[in-house]
């Protein structure tokens, strides 16, 4: 299941829009299919766009193990990309559900910083990501979805206003699928 998840994430980002590059970190077999999940030490998927870079991390983990397995690595992998990129860099974390401690960790990285610099990490559960993809599906099919629209969505998804002092408000907004769908197509 984890291998299939990473492969599905790769295919979905290939289909999304005008990426310059979409590079999975997992090893490939002779048939072009992944043979295992991405090894530790790097992001699951790297996407390069004209105006920004994106690190995508996907997991099936839930509960407390999610924070232990993903919290620091997501931040560290994003920081490695940030160091090498001359563009703004975002991290997208996708999971079946989001453990509160995981959300709080990414909130702190976005608001307070990680290793002395704030990051841009958007944690979404699978249902929220599905709402986003469903909202932009007509634009994906027609080829009209551009990376700048996805960038506006990522900017919207970062903590803002009162959310910069209250991670619960931020988590509530990210889980409001009705608002998420509206923003996705704006």
mmCIF file of C-alpha atoms in Angstrom:
data_model
loop_
_atom_site.group_PDB
_atom_site.id
_atom_site.type_symbol
_atom_site.label_atom_id
_atom_site.label_comp_id
_atom_site.label_asym_id
_atom_site.label_seq_id
_atom_site.Cartn_x
_atom_site.Cartn_y
_atom_site.Cartn_z
ATOM 1 C CA UNK A 1 0.000 0.000 0.000
ATOM 2 C CA UNK A 2 2.755 2.593 0.741
ATOM 3 C CA UNK A 3 4.375 1.926 -2.652
ATOM 4 C CA UNK A 4 1.019 2.298 -4.417
ATOM 5 C CA UNK A 5 0.388 5.554 -2.528
ATOM 6 C CA UNK A 6 3.690 7.093 -3.621
ATOM 7 C CA UNK A 7 3.090 5.978 -7.225
ATOM 8 C CA UNK A 8 -0.436 7.458 -7.163
ATOM 9 C CA UNK A 9 0.939 10.751 -5.813
ATOM 10 C CA UNK A 10 3.531 10.820 -8.617
ATOM 11 C CA UNK A 11 0.903 10.199 -11.293
ATOM 12 C CA UNK A 12 -1.449 12.803 -9.860
ATOM 13 C CA UNK A 13 1.225 15.509 -9.927
ATOM 14 C CA UNK A 14 2.185 14.552 -13.470
ATOM 15 C CA UNK A 15 -1.419 15.145 -14.514
ATOM 16 C CA UNK A 16 -1.987 18.351 -12.576
ATOM 17 C CA UNK A 17 -0.525 21.158 -14.621
ATOM 18 C CA UNK A 18 2.487 22.833 -16.151
ATOM 19 C CA UNK A 19 5.264 21.414 -13.983
ATOM 20 C CA UNK A 20 8.792 21.689 -15.284
ATOM 21 C CA UNK A 21 9.644 18.408 -13.546
ATOM 22 C CA UNK A 22 7.976 15.830 -11.299
ATOM 23 C CA UNK A 23 10.552 13.512 -9.770
ATOM 24 C CA UNK A 24 9.720 10.616 -7.476
ATOM 25 C CA UNK A 25 12.387 9.499 -5.051
ATOM 26 C CA UNK A 26 11.474 5.800 -5.099
ATOM 27 C CA UNK A 27 13.514 3.223 -7.046
ATOM 28 C CA UNK A 28 12.059 2.074 -10.366
ATOM 29 C CA UNK A 29 11.941 -1.405 -11.836
ATOM 30 C CA UNK A 30 12.491 -2.235 -15.515
ATOM 31 C CA UNK A 31 8.771 -1.724 -16.105
ATOM 32 C CA UNK A 32 8.906 1.886 -14.848
ATOM 33 C CA UNK A 33 6.942 1.033 -11.718
ATOM 34 C CA UNK A 34 8.284 1.625 -8.191
ATOM 35 C CA UNK A 35 9.925 -1.344 -6.513
ATOM 36 C CA UNK A 36 9.721 0.119 -3.002
ATOM 37 C CA UNK A 37 8.969 3.360 -1.233
ATOM 38 C CA UNK A 38 11.314 6.322 -1.300
ATOM 39 C CA UNK A 39 14.327 5.732 0.920
ATOM 40 C CA UNK A 40 14.858 7.873 3.991
ATOM 41 C CA UNK A 41 16.913 11.007 3.658
ATOM 42 C CA UNK A 42 14.845 12.679 0.941
ATOM 43 C CA UNK A 43 11.377 13.807 -0.004
ATOM 44 C CA UNK A 44 8.925 11.320 -1.520
ATOM 45 C CA UNK A 45 8.302 13.510 -4.548
ATOM 46 C CA UNK A 46 9.886 16.720 -5.846
ATOM 47 C CA UNK A 47 8.022 19.039 -8.202
ATOM 48 C CA UNK A 48 9.614 22.003 -9.920
ATOM 49 C CA UNK A 49 7.474 24.837 -11.274
ATOM 50 C CA UNK A 50 8.398 28.099 -12.940
ATOM 51 C CA UNK A 51 7.756 30.159 -9.809
ATOM 52 C CA UNK A 52 8.143 27.690 -6.918
ATOM 53 C CA UNK A 53 9.394 24.272 -5.823
ATOM 54 C CA UNK A 54 7.326 21.639 -4.036
ATOM 55 C CA UNK A 55 8.234 18.777 -1.725
ATOM 56 C CA UNK A 56 5.454 16.195 -1.435
ATOM 57 C CA UNK A 57 5.395 13.719 1.431
ATOM 58 C CA UNK A 58 2.722 11.022 1.616
ATOM 59 C CA UNK A 59 2.081 8.539 4.388
ATOM 60 C CA UNK A 60 -0.411 5.994 5.581
ATOM 61 C CA UNK A 61 0.602 6.505 9.197
ATOM 62 C CA UNK A 62 -1.913 7.759 11.721
ATOM 63 C CA UNK A 63 -1.878 8.580 15.392
ATOM 64 C CA UNK A 64 1.196 9.284 17.450
ATOM 65 C CA UNK A 65 3.450 7.317 15.103
ATOM 66 C CA UNK A 66 2.689 9.895 12.390
ATOM 67 C CA UNK A 67 4.505 12.622 14.288
ATOM 68 C CA UNK A 68 7.409 10.339 15.152
ATOM 69 C CA UNK A 69 7.799 9.036 11.593
ATOM 70 C CA UNK A 70 7.042 12.230 9.659
ATOM 71 C CA UNK A 71 7.371 15.387 11.792
ATOM 72 C CA UNK A 72 11.091 16.057 11.654
ATOM 73 C CA UNK A 73 11.783 14.319 8.321
ATOM 74 C CA UNK A 74 9.211 16.438 6.449
ATOM 75 C CA UNK A 75 10.799 19.624 7.805
ATOM 76 C CA UNK A 76 14.333 18.389 7.156
ATOM 77 C CA UNK A 77 13.581 17.284 3.576
ATOM 78 C CA UNK A 78 11.914 20.610 2.847
ATOM 79 C CA UNK A 79 14.871 22.499 4.307
ATOM 80 C CA UNK A 80 17.263 20.557 2.056
ATOM 81 C CA UNK A 81 15.234 21.605 -1.006
ATOM 82 C CA UNK A 82 14.995 25.193 0.265
ATOM 83 C CA UNK A 83 18.788 25.361 0.492
ATOM 84 C CA UNK A 84 19.178 24.264 -3.141
ATOM 85 C CA UNK A 85 16.292 26.240 -4.646
ATOM 86 C CA UNK A 86 16.341 29.866 -5.675
ATOM 87 C CA UNK A 87 12.525 29.832 -5.686
ATOM 88 C CA UNK A 88 10.037 29.827 -2.818
ATOM 89 C CA UNK A 89 9.631 26.239 -1.659
ATOM 90 C CA UNK A 90 6.519 24.600 -0.254
ATOM 91 C CA UNK A 91 5.891 21.277 1.431
ATOM 92 C CA UNK A 92 2.684 19.315 0.977
ATOM 93 C CA UNK A 93 2.042 16.588 3.546
ATOM 94 C CA UNK A 94 -0.755 14.143 2.728
ATOM 95 C CA UNK A 95 -2.084 11.535 5.180
ATOM 96 C CA UNK A 96 -5.319 9.604 5.796
ATOM 97 C CA UNK A 97 -5.902 11.783 8.862
ATOM 98 C CA UNK A 98 -3.791 14.364 10.638
ATOM 99 C CA UNK A 99 -2.675 13.717 14.184
ATOM 100 C CA UNK A 100 -2.950 16.922 16.277
ATOM 101 C CA UNK A 101 0.730 16.832 17.278
ATOM 102 C CA UNK A 102 1.706 16.588 13.599
ATOM 103 C CA UNK A 103 -0.404 19.638 12.754
ATOM 104 C CA UNK A 104 1.111 21.539 15.680
ATOM 105 C CA UNK A 105 4.633 20.642 14.565
ATOM 106 C CA UNK A 106 4.029 21.938 11.041
ATOM 107 C CA UNK A 107 2.226 25.008 12.401
ATOM 108 C CA UNK A 108 5.310 25.805 14.504
ATOM 109 C CA UNK A 109 7.578 25.378 11.469
ATOM 110 C CA UNK A 110 5.366 27.783 9.507
ATOM 111 C CA UNK A 111 4.978 30.415 12.219
ATOM 112 C CA UNK A 112 8.053 30.156 14.454
ATOM 113 C CA UNK A 113 10.491 28.431 12.126
ATOM 114 C CA UNK A 114 12.683 25.410 11.735
ATOM 115 C CA UNK A 115 16.434 25.831 12.134
ATOM 116 C CA UNK A 116 16.049 29.598 12.246
ATOM 117 C CA UNK A 117 13.782 30.131 9.253
ATOM 118 C CA UNK A 118 10.032 29.767 8.731
ATOM 119 C CA UNK A 119 8.827 27.106 6.347
ATOM 120 C CA UNK A 120 5.731 26.649 4.174
ATOM 121 C CA UNK A 121 4.196 23.266 5.004
ATOM 122 C CA UNK A 122 0.589 22.446 4.141
ATOM 123 C CA UNK A 123 -0.749 19.326 5.886
ATOM 124 C CA UNK A 124 -3.921 17.913 4.332
ATOM 125 C CA UNK A 125 -5.817 14.739 4.991
ATOM 126 C CA UNK A 126 -6.738 12.579 2.015
ATOM 127 C CA UNK A 127 -10.342 13.812 2.053
ATOM 128 C CA UNK A 128 -9.246 17.452 1.797
ATOM 129 C CA UNK A 129 -6.801 16.652 -1.012
ATOM 130 C CA UNK A 130 -9.562 14.770 -2.818
ATOM 131 C CA UNK A 131 -11.824 17.839 -2.500
ATOM 132 C CA UNK A 132 -9.066 19.996 -3.989
ATOM 133 C CA UNK A 133 -8.481 17.600 -6.894
ATOM 134 C CA UNK A 134 -12.216 17.243 -7.539
ATOM 135 C CA UNK A 135 -12.659 21.029 -7.565
ATOM 136 C CA UNK A 136 -9.920 21.526 -10.153
ATOM 137 C CA UNK A 137 -10.684 18.369 -12.179
ATOM 138 C CA UNK A 138 -12.335 20.246 -15.084
ATOM 139 C CA UNK A 139 -9.254 22.451 -15.364
ATOM 140 C CA UNK A 140 -6.951 19.426 -15.181
ATOM 141 C CA UNK A 141 -8.854 17.687 -17.970
ATOM 142 C CA UNK A 142 -8.870 20.792 -20.177
ATOM 143 C CA UNK A 143 -5.231 21.599 -19.431
ATOM 144 C CA UNK A 144 -6.201 24.990 -18.006
ATOM 145 C CA UNK A 145 -4.870 24.414 -14.471
ATOM 146 C CA UNK A 146 -1.626 26.337 -14.109
ATOM 147 C CA UNK A 147 0.915 26.182 -11.333
ATOM 148 C CA UNK A 148 0.091 29.750 -10.325
ATOM 149 C CA UNK A 149 -3.413 28.652 -9.324
ATOM 150 C CA UNK A 150 -1.972 25.864 -7.183
ATOM 151 C CA UNK A 151 0.436 28.394 -5.672
ATOM 152 C CA UNK A 152 -2.498 30.643 -4.689
ATOM 153 C CA UNK A 153 -4.089 27.627 -2.998
ATOM 154 C CA UNK A 154 -0.874 26.859 -1.093
ATOM 155 C CA UNK A 155 -0.597 30.490 0.022
ATOM 156 C CA UNK A 156 -4.215 30.389 1.218
ATOM 157 C CA UNK A 157 -3.474 27.185 3.144
ATOM 158 C CA UNK A 158 -0.682 28.710 5.236
ATOM 159 C CA UNK A 159 -1.475 30.097 8.719
ATOM 160 C CA UNK A 160 -2.832 33.649 8.550
ATOM 161 C CA UNK A 161 -4.313 36.203 10.922
ATOM 162 C CA UNK A 162 -5.397 34.701 14.260
ATOM 163 C CA UNK A 163 -4.166 31.299 13.073
ATOM 164 C CA UNK A 164 -0.609 32.545 13.651
ATOM 165 C CA UNK A 165 -1.335 32.412 17.386
ATOM 166 C CA UNK A 166 -3.706 29.435 17.412
ATOM 167 C CA UNK A 167 -2.947 26.219 15.544
ATOM 168 C CA UNK A 168 -6.467 24.921 16.199
ATOM 169 C CA UNK A 169 -7.963 27.688 14.045
ATOM 170 C CA UNK A 170 -5.575 26.787 11.231
ATOM 171 C CA UNK A 171 -6.432 23.078 11.452
ATOM 172 C CA UNK A 172 -10.138 23.919 11.433
ATOM 173 C CA UNK A 173 -9.777 25.972 8.237
ATOM 174 C CA UNK A 174 -7.757 23.277 6.475
ATOM 175 C CA UNK A 175 -10.416 20.703 7.315
ATOM 176 C CA UNK A 176 -13.305 22.875 6.102
ATOM 177 C CA UNK A 177 -13.772 21.152 2.748
ATOM 178 C CA UNK A 178 -16.499 23.574 1.614
ATOM 179 C CA UNK A 179 -14.134 26.553 1.820
ATOM 180 C CA UNK A 180 -11.281 24.484 0.450
ATOM 181 C CA UNK A 181 -13.248 23.663 -2.710
ATOM 182 C CA UNK A 182 -14.102 27.339 -3.266
ATOM 183 C CA UNK A 183 -10.504 28.463 -2.864
ATOM 184 C CA UNK A 184 -9.225 25.692 -5.130
ATOM 185 C CA UNK A 185 -11.019 27.133 -8.150
ATOM 186 C CA UNK A 186 -10.523 30.832 -7.408
#
